[in-house]
Coordinates of C-alpha atoms in Angstrom, one line a residue:
M1 CA 6.4 -8.3 0.4
K2 CA 6.0 -4.6 -0.4
E3 CA 9.7 -4.1 -1.0
L4 CA 9.8 -7.1 -3.3
K5 CA 6.9 -5.7 -5.3
N6 CA 8.6 -2.3 -5.6
I7 CA 11.9 -4.0 -6.7
Y8 CA 10.0 -6.1 -9.3
S9 CA 8.2 -3.0 -10.6
A10 CA 11.6 -1.2 -11.1
Y11 CA 13.0 -4.3 -12.8
Q12 CA 10.1 -4.4 -15.2
K13 CA 10.7 -0.8 -16.3
Y14 CA 14.5 -1.1 -16.6
D15 CA 16.2 -0.9 -20.0
F16 CA 18.4 -4.1 -19.8
E17 CA 19.3 -3.9 -23.4
N18 CA 21.5 -0.9 -22.9
R19 CA 22.1 -0.8 -19.1
L20 CA 23.5 -2.9 -16.3
A21 CA 21.9 -3.6 -12.9
A22 CA 22.5 -5.7 -9.7
L23 CA 20.6 -7.1 -6.8
A24 CA 21.9 -6.8 -3.2
T25 CA 20.4 -9.2 -0.6
V26 CA 21.0 -9.5 3.1
V27 CA 21.7 -13.2 3.4
K28 CA 23.1 -13.6 7.0
V29 CA 23.0 -11.5 10.1
K30 CA 24.9 -12.4 13.3
G31 CA 24.0 -10.2 16.3
S32 CA 22.1 -7.0 15.7
A33 CA 21.3 -5.2 12.5
Y34 CA 18.5 -2.9 11.2
R35 CA 17.4 -5.4 8.5
R36 CA 17.0 -9.2 8.5
P37 CA 17.9 -11.8 5.9
G38 CA 15.8 -11.3 2.8
A39 CA 16.0 -7.5 2.7
R40 CA 16.9 -6.5 -0.9
M41 CA 18.1 -3.6 -2.9
F42 CA 17.8 -3.2 -6.7
V43 CA 20.9 -1.2 -7.9
T44 CA 21.1 0.6 -11.3
D45 CA 24.3 1.4 -13.1
D46 CA 24.0 5.1 -12.4
G47 CA 24.0 4.6 -8.6
R48 CA 20.3 4.7 -7.9
H49 CA 18.6 2.0 -5.8
I50 CA 15.1 0.7 -4.8
G51 CA 14.7 -1.0 -1.5
G52 CA 17.3 -1.2 1.2
I53 CA 19.7 -3.4 3.1
S54 CA 20.1 -1.3 6.2
G55 CA 18.9 1.9 7.7
G56 CA 21.0 3.8 5.2
C57 CA 24.4 3.0 6.6
L58 CA 25.5 0.3 4.2
E59 CA 23.9 1.5 1.0
G60 CA 26.7 3.8 0.0
D61 CA 29.5 1.2 0.1
A62 CA 27.2 -1.5 -1.2
L63 CA 26.4 0.7 -4.3
R64 CA 30.2 0.9 -5.0
K65 CA 30.5 -2.9 -4.6
A66 CA 27.5 -3.4 -6.9
R67 CA 29.1 -1.4 -9.6
R68 CA 32.1 -3.7 -9.4
V69 CA 29.8 -6.8 -9.7
M70 CA 28.0 -5.3 -12.7
E71 CA 31.3 -4.9 -14.5
S72 CA 32.7 -8.4 -13.6
G73 CA 29.5 -10.2 -14.1
K74 CA 30.2 -12.4 -11.0
P75 CA 28.3 -12.4 -7.7
E76 CA 30.1 -11.4 -4.5
I77 CA 29.5 -11.9 -0.8
V78 CA 30.4 -8.7 1.1
T79 CA 30.7 -8.8 4.9
Y80 CA 30.1 -5.7 7.1
D81 CA 31.4 -6.3 10.7
T82 CA 30.0 -3.6 13.0
M83 CA 31.2 -5.4 16.1
D84 CA 34.6 -3.8 15.4
D85 CA 33.8 -0.1 15.8
E86 CA 37.2 1.0 14.4
A87 CA 37.0 -1.2 11.3
A88 CA 33.4 0.1 10.7
M89 CA 34.5 3.7 11.0
N90 CA 37.3 3.0 8.5
M91 CA 34.8 1.7 6.0
G92 CA 32.8 4.9 6.6
I93 CA 29.7 3.2 7.9
G94 CA 29.9 3.8 11.7
L95 CA 26.8 1.7 12.5
G96 CA 27.2 0.9 16.1
C97 CA 24.7 -1.9 15.7
N98 CA 27.1 -4.6 17.1
G99 CA 26.4 -7.1 14.3
V100 CA 27.9 -8.9 11.3
I101 CA 25.9 -8.6 8.1
D102 CA 26.6 -10.6 4.9
I103 CA 25.3 -9.1 1.6
L104 CA 25.0 -11.1 -1.6
I105 CA 25.4 -8.9 -4.6
E106 CA 24.5 -10.4 -7.9
P107 CA 24.6 -9.1 -11.5
I108 CA 21.2 -9.3 -13.1
D109 CA 22.0 -11.7 -16.0
A110 CA 19.9 -14.3 -17.9
V111 CA 19.5 -16.5 -14.9
M112 CA 18.5 -13.7 -12.6
H113 CA 15.8 -12.7 -15.1
G114 CA 14.3 -16.1 -14.3
F115 CA 14.4 -15.2 -10.6
F116 CA 12.6 -12.0 -11.2
H117 CA 10.0 -13.8 -13.2
E118 CA 9.3 -16.1 -10.2
I119 CA 9.1 -13.3 -7.6
G120 CA 6.7 -11.4 -9.8
N121 CA 4.2 -14.2 -8.9
L122 CA 4.7 -14.0 -5.1
P123 CA 2.1 -11.2 -4.3
N124 CA -0.6 -13.5 -5.6
Q125 CA 0.3 -16.5 -3.5
K126 CA -2.1 -17.7 -0.8
T127 CA 0.4 -20.0 0.9
P128 CA 4.0 -19.3 2.1
S129 CA 6.7 -19.4 -0.5
C130 CA 10.4 -20.2 0.0
I131 CA 13.6 -18.9 -1.7
A132 CA 16.6 -21.1 -1.0
T133 CA 19.9 -19.4 -1.9
I134 CA 23.4 -20.9 -1.6
I135 CA 25.4 -18.3 0.3
Q136 CA 28.6 -20.1 0.9
S137 CA 30.3 -23.2 -0.6
S138 CA 33.6 -24.7 -1.4
D139 CA 32.3 -24.7 -5.0
T140 CA 32.4 -20.9 -5.3
S141 CA 30.6 -21.0 -8.7
S142 CA 27.4 -22.2 -7.0
V143 CA 27.1 -19.1 -4.7
G144 CA 23.9 -17.3 -5.5
A145 CA 22.2 -20.4 -6.9
K146 CA 18.5 -20.4 -6.1
H147 CA 15.7 -22.9 -5.7
I148 CA 12.2 -21.4 -5.4
F149 CA 9.1 -23.1 -3.9
Q150 CA 5.7 -21.5 -4.5
N151 CA 2.2 -22.6 -4.9
G152 CA 3.2 -26.2 -4.2
E153 CA 5.8 -26.3 -7.0
H154 CA 9.6 -26.4 -6.9
H155 CA 11.6 -24.2 -9.5
I156 CA 15.3 -24.7 -9.9
L157 CA 16.9 -21.6 -11.3
Y158 CA 20.5 -22.8 -11.6
N159 CA 22.2 -26.0 -12.7
T160 CA 22.8 -27.5 -9.3
S161 CA 23.3 -31.2 -9.1
V162 CA 20.3 -33.5 -8.9
S163 CA 21.3 -34.7 -5.5
L164 CA 21.6 -31.2 -4.1
S165 CA 18.3 -30.1 -5.6
H166 CA 16.5 -33.1 -4.1
K167 CA 18.0 -32.3 -0.6
I168 CA 17.0 -28.7 -0.9
A169 CA 13.4 -29.7 -1.9
A170 CA 13.3 -32.1 1.0
I171 CA 14.2 -29.4 3.5
I172 CA 11.6 -27.1 2.1
D173 CA 8.9 -29.7 2.2
L174 CA 9.9 -30.5 5.8
D175 CA 9.8 -26.8 6.7
G176 CA 6.3 -26.4 5.2
A177 CA 4.4 -27.3 8.3
H178 CA 6.1 -24.5 10.3
P179 CA 7.7 -22.2 7.8
K180 CA 10.4 -20.1 9.3
S181 CA 13.6 -18.7 7.7
H182 CA 16.8 -20.4 8.7
I183 CA 20.3 -21.2 7.4
T184 CA 21.3 -24.8 7.0
T185 CA 24.5 -26.5 5.9
V186 CA 23.8 -29.2 3.3
K187 CA 26.4 -31.8 2.1
S188 CA 26.1 -33.2 -1.4
D189 CA 28.5 -34.8 -3.9
D190 CA 31.5 -34.2 -1.6
E191 CA 30.7 -30.5 -1.4
S192 CA 29.4 -28.4 1.5
Y193 CA 26.8 -25.7 0.9
E194 CA 25.5 -23.1 3.4
I195 CA 22.0 -22.3 2.3
L196 CA 19.6 -19.5 3.3
F197 CA 16.0 -20.8 3.4
E198 CA 13.9 -17.6 3.2
W199 CA 10.2 -18.1 3.8
I200 CA 7.9 -15.4 2.5
Q201 CA 4.4 -15.2 4.0
P202 CA 1.4 -14.0 2.0
S203 CA 0.1 -10.5 2.7
I204 CA -2.6 -10.1 5.3
H205 CA -6.1 -9.6 3.9
L206 CA -8.1 -7.2 6.2
Y207 CA -11.9 -7.4 6.0
L208 CA -13.7 -4.4 7.4
F209 CA -17.4 -4.8 8.1
G210 CA -19.0 -1.4 8.3
G211 CA -19.4 1.8 6.3
G212 CA -18.2 4.7 8.3
F213 CA -15.6 7.4 7.5
D214 CA -13.3 6.0 10.2
I215 CA -12.6 3.0 8.0
N216 CA -10.4 5.0 5.6
P217 CA -7.5 5.7 7.9
I218 CA -7.3 2.0 8.7
I219 CA -7.3 1.2 5.0
H220 CA -4.6 3.8 4.4
I221 CA -2.2 2.3 6.9
A222 CA -3.0 -1.2 5.8
K223 CA -2.0 -0.4 2.2
M224 CA 1.2 1.1 3.5
L225 CA 2.0 -2.3 4.8
D226 CA 0.9 -3.9 1.5
W227 CA -2.1 -5.6 3.0
K228 CA -5.2 -6.4 0.9
T229 CA -8.4 -4.8 2.1
T230 CA -12.1 -5.5 1.6
V231 CA -15.0 -3.3 2.9
A232 CA -18.4 -4.8 3.2
N233 CA -21.8 -3.9 4.6
G234 CA -25.5 -4.3 3.7
C235 CA -26.3 -0.7 2.7
T236 CA -26.2 0.4 -0.9
A237 CA -25.3 4.0 -0.1
L238 CA -22.4 2.9 2.2
S239 CA -21.1 0.3 -0.3
A240 CA -20.1 2.8 -3.0
P241 CA -16.4 2.2 -4.0
A242 CA -15.9 6.0 -4.1
R243 CA -16.3 6.1 -0.3
F244 CA -13.3 3.9 0.1
P245 CA -10.9 4.8 -2.8
E246 CA -7.9 2.9 -1.4
S247 CA -9.6 -0.4 -0.7
D248 CA -9.0 -3.3 -3.0
F249 CA -12.6 -4.4 -2.8
V250 CA -15.9 -2.9 -1.7
E251 CA -19.0 -5.1 -1.6
K252 CA -22.7 -5.0 -0.5
V253 CA -23.5 -8.1 1.4
D254 CA -26.4 -9.0 3.6
R255 CA -25.2 -8.9 7.2
S256 CA -26.5 -12.4 8.0
L257 CA -24.6 -13.9 5.1
I258 CA -21.2 -12.2 5.6
G259 CA -19.7 -15.2 7.4
D260 CA -20.4 -17.6 4.5
H261 CA -20.0 -15.1 1.6
F262 CA -16.3 -14.7 2.1
T263 CA -13.6 -17.4 2.3
F264 CA -11.2 -16.7 5.2
D265 CA -7.8 -18.3 5.6
E266 CA -5.0 -18.1 8.1
W267 CA -3.9 -14.7 6.6
S268 CA -7.4 -13.1 7.0
A269 CA -8.0 -10.5 9.6
V270 CA -11.6 -9.4 10.4
L271 CA -12.7 -6.2 12.0
L272 CA -16.3 -5.3 12.9
I273 CA -16.5 -1.5 12.7
S274 CA -20.1 -0.7 11.9
H275 CA -21.0 1.3 15.1
N276 CA -24.3 -0.6 14.7
Y277 CA -25.1 -3.1 17.5
T278 CA -27.7 -5.1 15.5
F279 CA -25.3 -5.3 12.5
D280 CA -22.4 -6.6 14.6
L281 CA -24.6 -9.1 16.3
E282 CA -25.9 -10.6 13.0
V283 CA -22.4 -10.7 11.6
L284 CA -21.0 -12.5 14.7
K285 CA -23.8 -15.0 14.4
S286 CA -22.8 -15.6 10.7
F287 CA -19.2 -16.2 11.8
Y288 CA -20.0 -18.7 14.6
P289 CA -18.2 -21.0 15.3
K290 CA -15.4 -20.2 12.9
K291 CA -11.8 -19.9 14.2
L292 CA -10.1 -16.8 12.7
S293 CA -6.5 -15.6 12.9
Y294 CA -7.8 -12.2 14.0
L295 CA -11.4 -11.1 14.9
G296 CA -11.8 -7.6 16.3
I297 CA -14.8 -5.6 17.3
L298 CA -14.7 -1.8 17.7
G299 CA -16.4 -0.5 20.9
P300 CA -16.2 -0.6 24.7
K301 CA -16.0 -3.8 26.7
K302 CA -19.6 -3.4 28.0
R303 CA -20.8 -3.5 24.4
F304 CA -18.9 -6.8 23.7
D305 CA -20.2 -8.3 27.0
K306 CA -23.8 -7.6 25.7
L307 CA -23.0 -9.1 22.3
R308 CA -21.6 -12.2 24.0
K309 CA -24.7 -12.5 26.2
D310 CA -27.1 -12.2 23.3
L311 CA -25.1 -14.8 21.3
I312 CA -25.2 -17.2 24.2
S313 CA -28.9 -16.6 24.6
S314 CA -29.3 -17.7 20.9
G315 CA -27.5 -21.0 21.6
K316 CA -24.1 -19.9 20.3
N317 CA -22.1 -20.5 23.5
E318 CA -18.8 -22.1 22.5
E319 CA -16.2 -20.5 24.7
A320 CA -13.3 -20.9 22.2
F321 CA -15.2 -18.6 19.8
F322 CA -15.4 -15.8 22.3
E323 CA -11.8 -16.2 23.6
Q324 CA -10.5 -15.4 20.1
I325 CA -12.2 -12.0 19.9
F326 CA -10.3 -8.8 20.4
S327 CA -12.7 -6.3 21.9
P328 CA -12.2 -3.5 22.5
S329 CA -10.0 -3.7 19.4
G330 CA -6.6 -2.1 19.4
L331 CA -3.5 -1.6 21.6
N332 CA -3.6 0.8 24.5
I333 CA -1.7 3.8 23.1
G334 CA -4.1 6.5 24.2
A335 CA -5.8 6.8 20.8
D336 CA -8.6 9.3 20.5
T337 CA -9.0 10.4 16.8
P338 CA -9.9 8.1 13.9
D339 CA -6.2 8.3 12.7
E340 CA -4.9 7.4 16.1
I341 CA -7.4 4.6 16.5
A342 CA -6.3 3.2 13.1
V343 CA -2.7 3.1 14.3
S344 CA -3.9 1.3 17.5
I345 CA -5.9 -1.3 15.6
I346 CA -3.4 -2.0 12.8
S347 CA -0.7 -2.4 15.5
E348 CA -2.8 -5.0 17.3
I349 CA -3.4 -6.9 14.1
Q350 CA 0.3 -6.9 13.3
A351 CA 1.1 -8.1 16.9
A352 CA -1.5 -10.8 16.7
F353 CA -0.1 -12.2 13.4
K354 CA 3.5 -12.1 14.8
N355 CA 2.4 -13.7 18.1
K356 CA 3.5 -10.6 20.1
K357 CA 1.8 -8.7 22.9
G358 CA 2.9 -5.2 22.0
G359 CA 4.5 -2.9 24.6
F360 CA 7.6 -0.9 25.0
L361 CA 10.7 -2.4 23.4
K362 CA 12.8 -0.8 26.1
S363 CA 11.1 -3.1 28.6
L364 CA 12.5 -6.2 26.9
N365 CA 15.3 -8.0 28.7
T366 CA 16.1 -10.0 25.5
P367 CA 17.0 -9.0 21.9
I368 CA 14.2 -7.6 19.8
H369 CA 14.5 -10.5 17.3
K370 CA 14.9 -14.1 18.4
R371 CA 18.5 -15.4 18.1
H372 CA 19.2 -18.9 16.7
G373 CA 22.0 -21.3 17.5
S374 CA 25.5 -20.7 18.8
E375 CA 26.3 -18.3 16.0
D376 CA 23.7 -15.8 17.3
L377 CA 21.9 -15.6 14.0
T378 CA 18.8 -13.5 13.6
F379 CA 15.9 -13.8 11.1
A380 CA 12.7 -12.0 10.4

């Protein structure tokens, strides 16, 4: 999401009356690559770019191809095959990633302005959005055509046939229950279309309940990831926005009302970081028996065991509520300082939302990213 926001910001500031620009998008990855489908790069006519489509290996050649697209006014699919080391070296990219990457490069024309208008709304969405893009077709004029779904509404940005539009919408609606990016071949009006369905998840909203100085490193890293943050506690002195300058929201809320004061959804992460036992106990009582995507409590295991015992003594004894709690909060990376602890906690939250356990990548006996189908396709 952060990359999209940066690209949209650059787009808004660009002088399109006097200059040309293009958008490069990773649309298909077979095997290994640094970036996944949906990675984008905004390219200006003087060779500058915002965003990225690789770790820096493809950008140089892609910038040259983008210049050609700007001049022709026609989109192109460019394929980089790094499975062939000799061919890759001849292109001057020398990746060694052992993958095939397809890049869609599009001139930013009148229709693409409509696309940018739509993606400008994505950061505010509370539900997953989908960008469906035709990446291959016997009807070459349709390559790059897009269909966007956000906030429960479908937006067709190109003049695709009614039949094709209905089929794309039906696939998006079917995906909605378990939104994951994928490539699907759709047949319509005697034509065959290979379409990337790119699902974009809302940003995580991290709620931090406490008021200590150690909250700021957590906020700082969260903002680097483009997460939203809210700090709340019941003390006026600790609720001054100046104490947490990077946080989106800072509120004073009575500890016993916190659970009902805020509206949490599946993209909400909650961390109790008050260093105050009574505060944490009252906040936990206000949450009971809510099910949260992430609920962490800073402090040692003995402290959590006591919190649990006191909650059970008060009649709040539903086992599922306790099983969801991460305490001690954070991954075991040997963190000692507030900054290191922030890295540990943010990493755990990221892992929880991605349904991963953390750990060393070198210990994996499988690819880092899950592969799909016989073509060995990878997605985010």
